[in-house]
Structures are given as C-alpha cells and as structure tokens.
Amino acid sequence: KQEVTQIPAALSVPEGENLVLNCSFTDSAIYNLQWFRQDPGKGLTSLLLIQSSQREQTSGRLNASLDKSSGRSTLYIAASQPGDSATYLCAVSMNRDDKIIFGKGTRLHILP
Amino acid sequence: DTEVTQTPKHLVMGMTNKKSLKCEQHMGHRAMYWYKQKAKKPPELMFVYSYEKLSINESVPSRFSPECPNSSLLNLHLHALQPEDSALYLCASSQEDQPALYGYTFGSGTRLTVV
C-alpha cells in the first residue's frame, strides 16, 4: 500500500530565505507526482507535475525534483515571500488505477 | 476555460435538509472526482466518475449520493447528514484516458456546515 509522507509538518522561515519541502513515498512504481498549494479553507492549486520519467520541473521560483528510485521528491522555493504562506501537499498517482494519494501536507509560514 | 467551478462556496444545512453541491468543468475532462477534506487533513477520495459512469465509491455512506448528468457536470446530493459530515468538499477533474499523465484540476471547494 502506497504511503506518502511529508516532512516537516510545519515550517516557519523569515522572508527572503530559500527553503525545501520534502515528500517521500513507499512504492516507487508511480506514474507521476504532483505538488499542490492550499490556502486556508480554499481548494487546491496545482503547482508542478512531474512525470515518472522526469527528474525535475520548474515554474518561476519553484523547482520540484523527483528521485523515483529512492522514493523522494523535494519542492524548492526560492526567495520566499509572505504570500507563499500556505499548506503544500504532495500527491502521487499510481499505475494501477486513477486514484491519487496525498501526503498530510506541510504548513508553511513566511515571516515578514 | 481551465477551471473547475464549484457552487455554492458555503452551505449551512440542518440534519433533516436535502441539498446538492454542484461541480462544472468545460475542459473536456472525462473523469471527475469528489473529495472530502476535514480541517488540517489531506483530501479523502469519495467518488470517481469516468465517462459519466460511477467507477469508484470509497464506501461512502448512502446519505451522500453522486450524480453525473453529463460530461461537464457532477453533483453531490446530500440528505440526512450528521454534524461530523461538516467539511470542505472538493471536486476535481482529469483527462480520463491518461489521468496520471496530465494531473488533476481541483475546484475551490464548498465549505459545508451541518447543524
């Protein structure tokens, strides 16, 4: 059974710092991995999607990497801003069905 | 149009009421999903519709009744809910033929409170 773990559960950093969020999964047979952002009480916004054959994806100040063999992904946020404060969720798609499995998320707080 | 639209954004209902949540997308996606999310928890899958047919029901109580009238619309009918059903209900869609290839698009959710 696939399990997705995100560490840390919560993180506070001063504005301007670069930071890394971690995601690990137990079954490496994934189709893709997706990072989402969720603001309190709101829906999910897709940030980056990495296919199983890819190593990384970039969008603006965000860079997501995938090491499928070791079951790890990282989300790198450069030059953090207070507007980046949100919960970041990692989710994997398996090749057996069309479900996605979420981690519990990392609550990020950027201090002005 | 690259969005999934959910209405209403907020809903308060009594335990004897009947209400419906609505989800709409015009991206030509053929798979649509309902998720339930409690505070500070990840979303939990409830139902999956593929080509307008129910393909996955994650043992959801019968007081939740999904409906897919057409390929663009997904409803969730609610009846005799309990206070513990209060949560954020999220709708999502994906290209069914390769859902894992293109990822998922989520709506902004309906915040449901059962009193």
mmCIF file of C-alpha atoms in Angstrom:
data_model
loop_
_atom_site.group_PDB
_atom_site.id
_atom_site.type_symbol
_atom_site.label_atom_id
_atom_site.label_comp_id
_atom_site.label_asym_id
_atom_site.label_seq_id
_atom_site.Cartn_x
_atom_site.Cartn_y
_atom_site.Cartn_z
ATOM 1 C CA LYS A 1 0.000 0.000 0.000
ATOM 2 C CA GLN A 2 1.414 3.365 -1.051
ATOM 3 C CA GLU A 3 2.119 5.803 1.765
ATOM 4 C CA VAL A 4 3.117 9.424 1.237
ATOM 5 C CA THR A 5 4.931 11.282 4.000
ATOM 6 C CA GLN A 6 5.724 14.965 4.162
ATOM 7 C CA ILE A 7 8.323 16.414 6.467
ATOM 8 C CA PRO A 8 8.209 18.779 8.229
ATOM 9 C CA ALA A 9 4.541 19.071 9.162
ATOM 10 C CA ALA A 10 5.000 22.788 9.750
ATOM 11 C CA LEU A 11 7.720 25.271 8.918
ATOM 12 C CA SER A 12 8.292 28.944 9.678
ATOM 13 C CA VAL A 13 11.050 30.868 7.919
ATOM 14 C CA PRO A 14 11.923 34.555 7.533
ATOM 15 C CA GLU A 15 11.017 36.268 4.291
ATOM 16 C CA GLY A 16 13.652 36.044 1.600
ATOM 17 C CA GLU A 17 15.068 32.673 2.555
ATOM 18 C CA ASN A 18 15.245 29.717 0.234
ATOM 19 C CA LEU A 19 13.550 26.602 1.570
ATOM 20 C CA VAL A 20 12.942 22.942 0.775
ATOM 21 C CA LEU A 21 9.867 20.857 1.458
ATOM 22 C CA ASN A 22 10.207 17.095 1.450
ATOM 23 C CA CYS A 23 7.932 14.316 0.266
ATOM 24 C CA SER A 24 8.636 10.590 0.409
ATOM 25 C CA PHE A 25 6.667 7.622 -0.873
ATOM 26 C CA THR A 26 6.978 3.915 -0.148
ATOM 27 C CA ASP A 27 6.138 2.432 -3.574
ATOM 28 C CA SER A 28 8.357 3.716 -6.375
ATOM 29 C CA ALA A 29 6.017 2.457 -9.148
ATOM 30 C CA ILE A 30 4.358 5.830 -9.653
ATOM 31 C CA TYR A 31 3.095 7.482 -12.842
ATOM 32 C CA ASN A 32 3.631 10.996 -11.597
ATOM 33 C CA LEU A 33 3.916 13.226 -8.587
ATOM 34 C CA GLN A 34 2.079 16.493 -8.180
ATOM 35 C CA TRP A 35 2.649 19.372 -5.768
ATOM 36 C CA PHE A 36 -0.357 21.433 -4.707
ATOM 37 C CA ARG A 37 -0.800 24.572 -2.700
ATOM 38 C CA GLN A 38 -3.820 25.088 -0.461
ATOM 39 C CA ASP A 39 -4.725 28.318 1.299
ATOM 40 C CA PRO A 40 -6.838 28.006 4.474
ATOM 41 C CA GLY A 41 -10.390 26.922 3.680
ATOM 42 C CA LYS A 42 -9.730 27.009 -0.058
ATOM 43 C CA GLY A 43 -9.318 24.481 -2.839
ATOM 44 C CA LEU A 44 -6.098 23.032 -4.207
ATOM 45 C CA THR A 45 -3.950 24.826 -6.758
ATOM 46 C CA SER A 46 -1.651 22.651 -8.822
ATOM 47 C CA LEU A 47 1.920 23.943 -8.728
ATOM 48 C CA LEU A 48 4.042 21.382 -10.529
ATOM 49 C CA LEU A 49 3.538 17.961 -12.075
ATOM 50 C CA ILE A 50 6.494 15.623 -12.544
ATOM 51 C CA GLN A 51 6.130 12.529 -14.689
ATOM 52 C CA SER A 52 7.848 9.365 -13.510
ATOM 53 C CA SER A 53 10.374 9.674 -16.354
ATOM 54 C CA GLN A 54 11.340 13.219 -15.391
ATOM 55 C CA ARG A 55 13.823 14.429 -12.790
ATOM 56 C CA GLU A 56 12.526 17.938 -12.185
ATOM 57 C CA GLN A 57 10.103 20.661 -13.152
ATOM 58 C CA THR A 58 10.405 24.404 -12.689
ATOM 59 C CA SER A 59 7.882 27.211 -12.522
ATOM 60 C CA GLY A 60 9.073 30.656 -11.526
ATOM 61 C CA ARG A 61 10.577 30.499 -8.045
ATOM 62 C CA LEU A 62 9.508 26.873 -7.623
ATOM 63 C CA ASN A 63 11.515 23.814 -8.524
ATOM 64 C CA ALA A 64 10.349 20.269 -7.873
ATOM 65 C CA SER A 65 12.637 17.285 -8.137
ATOM 66 C CA LEU A 66 11.875 13.594 -8.257
ATOM 67 C CA ASP A 67 14.096 10.667 -7.353
ATOM 68 C CA LYS A 68 11.788 7.800 -8.118
ATOM 69 C CA SER A 69 14.198 5.030 -7.149
ATOM 70 C CA SER A 70 14.653 6.406 -3.657
ATOM 71 C CA GLY A 71 11.014 7.412 -3.296
ATOM 72 C CA ARG A 72 11.650 11.102 -2.732
ATOM 73 C CA SER A 73 10.613 14.472 -4.058
ATOM 74 C CA THR A 74 11.520 17.949 -2.952
ATOM 75 C CA LEU A 75 9.865 21.290 -3.573
ATOM 76 C CA TYR A 76 12.368 24.140 -3.551
ATOM 77 C CA ILE A 77 11.055 27.674 -3.052
ATOM 78 C CA ALA A 78 13.499 30.455 -3.787
ATOM 79 C CA ALA A 79 13.402 33.902 -2.187
ATOM 80 C CA SER A 80 10.326 33.147 -0.089
ATOM 81 C CA GLN A 81 7.599 35.782 0.294
ATOM 82 C CA PRO A 82 4.774 36.187 2.837
ATOM 83 C CA GLY A 83 2.345 35.300 0.032
ATOM 84 C CA ASP A 84 3.900 31.843 -0.111
ATOM 85 C CA SER A 85 2.353 31.042 3.269
ATOM 86 C CA ALA A 86 0.017 28.094 2.723
ATOM 87 C CA THR A 87 -0.167 24.332 3.078
ATOM 88 C CA TYR A 88 1.774 22.413 0.456
ATOM 89 C CA LEU A 89 0.519 18.950 -0.451
ATOM 90 C CA CYS A 90 2.380 16.260 -2.317
ATOM 91 C CA ALA A 91 0.337 13.624 -4.177
ATOM 92 C CA VAL A 92 1.306 10.602 -6.247
ATOM 93 C CA SER A 93 -0.577 8.757 -8.976
ATOM 94 C CA MET A 94 -0.132 5.019 -9.250
ATOM 95 C CA ASN A 95 -0.262 2.960 -12.388
ATOM 96 C CA ARG A 96 -2.911 0.574 -11.165
ATOM 97 C CA ASP A 97 -5.898 2.904 -11.084
ATOM 98 C CA ASP A 98 -6.793 6.574 -11.270
ATOM 99 C CA LYS A 99 -6.599 7.377 -7.573
ATOM 100 C CA ILE A 100 -4.111 9.857 -6.189
ATOM 101 C CA ILE A 101 -2.600 9.502 -2.754
ATOM 102 C CA PHE A 102 -1.921 12.621 -0.742
ATOM 103 C CA GLY A 103 0.584 13.325 1.952
ATOM 104 C CA LYS A 104 -0.632 15.195 5.038
ATOM 105 C CA GLY A 105 0.985 18.396 3.880
ATOM 106 C CA THR A 106 3.487 20.927 5.180
ATOM 107 C CA ARG A 107 2.072 24.136 6.663
ATOM 108 C CA LEU A 108 4.426 26.902 5.629
ATOM 109 C CA HIS A 109 4.532 30.302 7.299
ATOM 110 C CA ILE A 110 6.778 33.005 5.884
ATOM 111 C CA LEU A 111 7.588 35.639 8.480
ATOM 112 C CA PRO A 112 7.588 39.236 7.163
ATOM 113 C CA ASP B 1 -11.624 27.571 -19.740
ATOM 114 C CA THR B 2 -9.163 25.770 -17.483
ATOM 115 C CA GLU B 3 -11.148 25.776 -14.276
ATOM 116 C CA VAL B 4 -13.331 23.556 -12.164
ATOM 117 C CA THR B 5 -16.202 25.610 -10.758
ATOM 118 C CA GLN B 6 -17.985 24.592 -7.568
ATOM 119 C CA THR B 7 -21.183 26.043 -6.170
ATOM 120 C CA PRO B 8 -22.135 27.074 -3.603
ATOM 121 C CA LYS B 9 -18.944 28.195 -1.897
ATOM 122 C CA HIS B 10 -20.546 27.908 1.529
ATOM 123 C CA LEU B 11 -23.529 25.878 2.701
ATOM 124 C CA VAL B 12 -25.163 25.531 6.096
ATOM 125 C CA MET B 13 -27.809 22.835 6.382
ATOM 126 C CA GLY B 14 -29.828 21.117 9.060
ATOM 127 C CA MET B 15 -29.704 17.381 9.585
ATOM 128 C CA THR B 16 -33.155 16.940 8.011
ATOM 129 C CA ASN B 17 -32.445 19.053 4.930
ATOM 130 C CA LYS B 18 -31.774 17.942 1.378
ATOM 131 C CA LYS B 19 -29.210 19.937 -0.556
ATOM 132 C CA SER B 20 -26.922 19.496 -3.539
ATOM 133 C CA LEU B 21 -23.385 20.516 -4.383
ATOM 134 C CA LYS B 22 -22.548 21.288 -7.974
ATOM 135 C CA CYS B 23 -19.312 20.966 -9.930
ATOM 136 C CA GLU B 24 -18.736 22.016 -13.521
ATOM 137 C CA GLN B 25 -15.798 21.880 -15.941
ATOM 138 C CA HIS B 26 -15.500 22.649 -19.640
ATOM 139 C CA MET B 27 -12.030 21.276 -20.306
ATOM 140 C CA GLY B 28 -13.302 18.106 -21.948
ATOM 141 C CA HIS B 29 -12.117 16.027 -18.998
ATOM 142 C CA ARG B 30 -13.874 12.686 -18.819
ATOM 143 C CA ALA B 31 -13.102 11.800 -15.210
ATOM 144 C CA MET B 32 -14.497 13.738 -12.261
ATOM 145 C CA TYR B 33 -13.989 13.240 -8.559
ATOM 146 C CA TRP B 34 -15.463 14.175 -5.203
ATOM 147 C CA TYR B 35 -13.157 14.572 -2.235
ATOM 148 C CA LYS B 36 -13.893 15.345 1.399
ATOM 149 C CA GLN B 37 -11.396 17.278 3.472
ATOM 150 C CA LYS B 38 -11.523 17.814 7.223
ATOM 151 C CA ALA B 39 -9.525 20.571 8.854
ATOM 152 C CA LYS B 40 -5.755 20.054 8.752
ATOM 153 C CA LYS B 41 -6.137 16.711 6.974
ATOM 154 C CA PRO B 42 -5.422 15.765 3.356
ATOM 155 C CA PRO B 43 -8.355 15.287 0.962
ATOM 156 C CA GLU B 44 -10.037 11.873 1.058
ATOM 157 C CA LEU B 45 -11.475 10.370 -2.098
ATOM 158 C CA MET B 46 -15.246 9.749 -2.074
ATOM 159 C CA PHE B 47 -16.320 9.021 -5.658
ATOM 160 C CA VAL B 48 -14.880 8.790 -9.147
ATOM 161 C CA TYR B 49 -16.893 9.136 -12.336
ATOM 162 C CA SER B 50 -15.340 8.018 -15.602
ATOM 163 C CA TYR B 51 -17.186 8.753 -18.839
ATOM 164 C CA GLU B 52 -20.259 9.671 -16.788
ATOM 165 C CA LYS B 53 -20.339 6.310 -15.011
ATOM 166 C CA LEU B 54 -19.529 5.737 -11.363
ATOM 167 C CA SER B 55 -16.243 3.832 -11.304
ATOM 168 C CA ILE B 56 -15.162 4.169 -7.678
ATOM 169 C CA ASN B 57 -17.195 4.530 -4.489
ATOM 170 C CA GLU B 58 -14.929 4.593 -1.466
ATOM 171 C CA SER B 59 -17.542 3.050 0.857
ATOM 172 C CA VAL B 60 -19.256 6.386 1.310
ATOM 173 C CA PRO B 61 -22.497 6.401 3.376
ATOM 174 C CA SER B 62 -25.695 6.474 1.324
ATOM 175 C CA ARG B 63 -26.617 9.907 2.683
ATOM 176 C CA PHE B 64 -24.161 11.120 0.015
ATOM 177 C CA SER B 65 -25.465 10.458 -3.483
ATOM 178 C CA PRO B 66 -23.393 11.443 -6.526
ATOM 179 C CA GLU B 67 -24.788 12.131 -9.961
ATOM 180 C CA CYS B 68 -23.155 12.865 -13.301
ATOM 181 C CA PRO B 69 -25.831 14.210 -15.673
ATOM 182 C CA ASN B 70 -23.334 14.897 -18.464
ATOM 183 C CA SER B 71 -19.632 15.004 -19.130
ATOM 184 C CA SER B 72 -19.280 18.555 -17.796
ATOM 185 C CA LEU B 73 -21.351 18.378 -14.655
ATOM 186 C CA LEU B 74 -21.056 16.498 -11.379
ATOM 187 C CA ASN B 75 -23.472 16.780 -8.477
ATOM 188 C CA LEU B 76 -23.381 15.545 -4.912
ATOM 189 C CA HIS B 77 -26.798 15.180 -3.328
ATOM 190 C CA LEU B 78 -26.926 15.412 0.443
ATOM 191 C CA HIS B 79 -29.649 14.070 2.708
ATOM 192 C CA ALA B 80 -29.899 13.457 6.450
ATOM 193 C CA LEU B 81 -26.316 14.465 7.117
ATOM 194 C CA GLN B 82 -24.650 14.408 10.501
ATOM 195 C CA PRO B 83 -22.613 17.198 12.119
ATOM 196 C CA GLU B 84 -19.456 15.140 11.563
ATOM 197 C CA ASP B 85 -20.052 15.476 7.823
ATOM 198 C CA SER B 86 -19.121 19.134 8.086
ATOM 199 C CA ALA B 87 -16.048 19.588 5.903
ATOM 200 C CA LEU B 88 -14.677 21.123 2.736
ATOM 201 C CA TYR B 89 -15.947 19.199 -0.283
ATOM 202 C CA LEU B 90 -13.657 19.364 -3.275
ATOM 203 C CA CYS B 91 -14.349 18.463 -6.865
ATOM 204 C CA ALA B 92 -11.595 17.576 -9.316
ATOM 205 C CA SER B 93 -11.298 16.502 -12.922
ATOM 206 C CA SER B 94 -8.732 14.841 -15.158
ATOM 207 C CA GLN B 95 -8.337 13.558 -18.693
ATOM 208 C CA GLU B 96 -9.604 10.047 -18.118
ATOM 209 C CA ASP B 97 -7.617 8.320 -20.799
ATOM 210 C CA GLN B 98 -4.384 9.356 -19.164
ATOM 211 C CA PRO B 99 -5.283 10.769 -15.765
ATOM 212 C CA ALA B 100 -1.854 10.179 -14.372
ATOM 213 C CA LEU B 101 -0.156 11.878 -17.311
ATOM 214 C CA TYR B 102 -1.767 15.288 -17.104
ATOM 215 C CA GLY B 103 -2.586 15.548 -13.443
ATOM 216 C CA TYR B 104 -5.704 16.757 -11.745
ATOM 217 C CA THR B 105 -7.503 20.112 -11.616
ATOM 218 C CA PHE B 106 -9.329 20.950 -8.407
ATOM 219 C CA GLY B 107 -12.140 23.356 -7.712
ATOM 220 C CA SER B 108 -12.108 25.822 -4.840
ATOM 221 C CA GLY B 109 -14.468 23.706 -2.781
ATOM 222 C CA THR B 110 -17.747 24.009 -0.911
ATOM 223 C CA ARG B 111 -17.484 24.619 2.819
ATOM 224 C CA LEU B 112 -20.337 22.567 4.318
ATOM 225 C CA THR B 113 -21.574 23.007 7.863
ATOM 226 C CA VAL B 114 -24.231 20.633 9.219
ATOM 227 C CA VAL B 115 -26.132 21.956 12.231
#
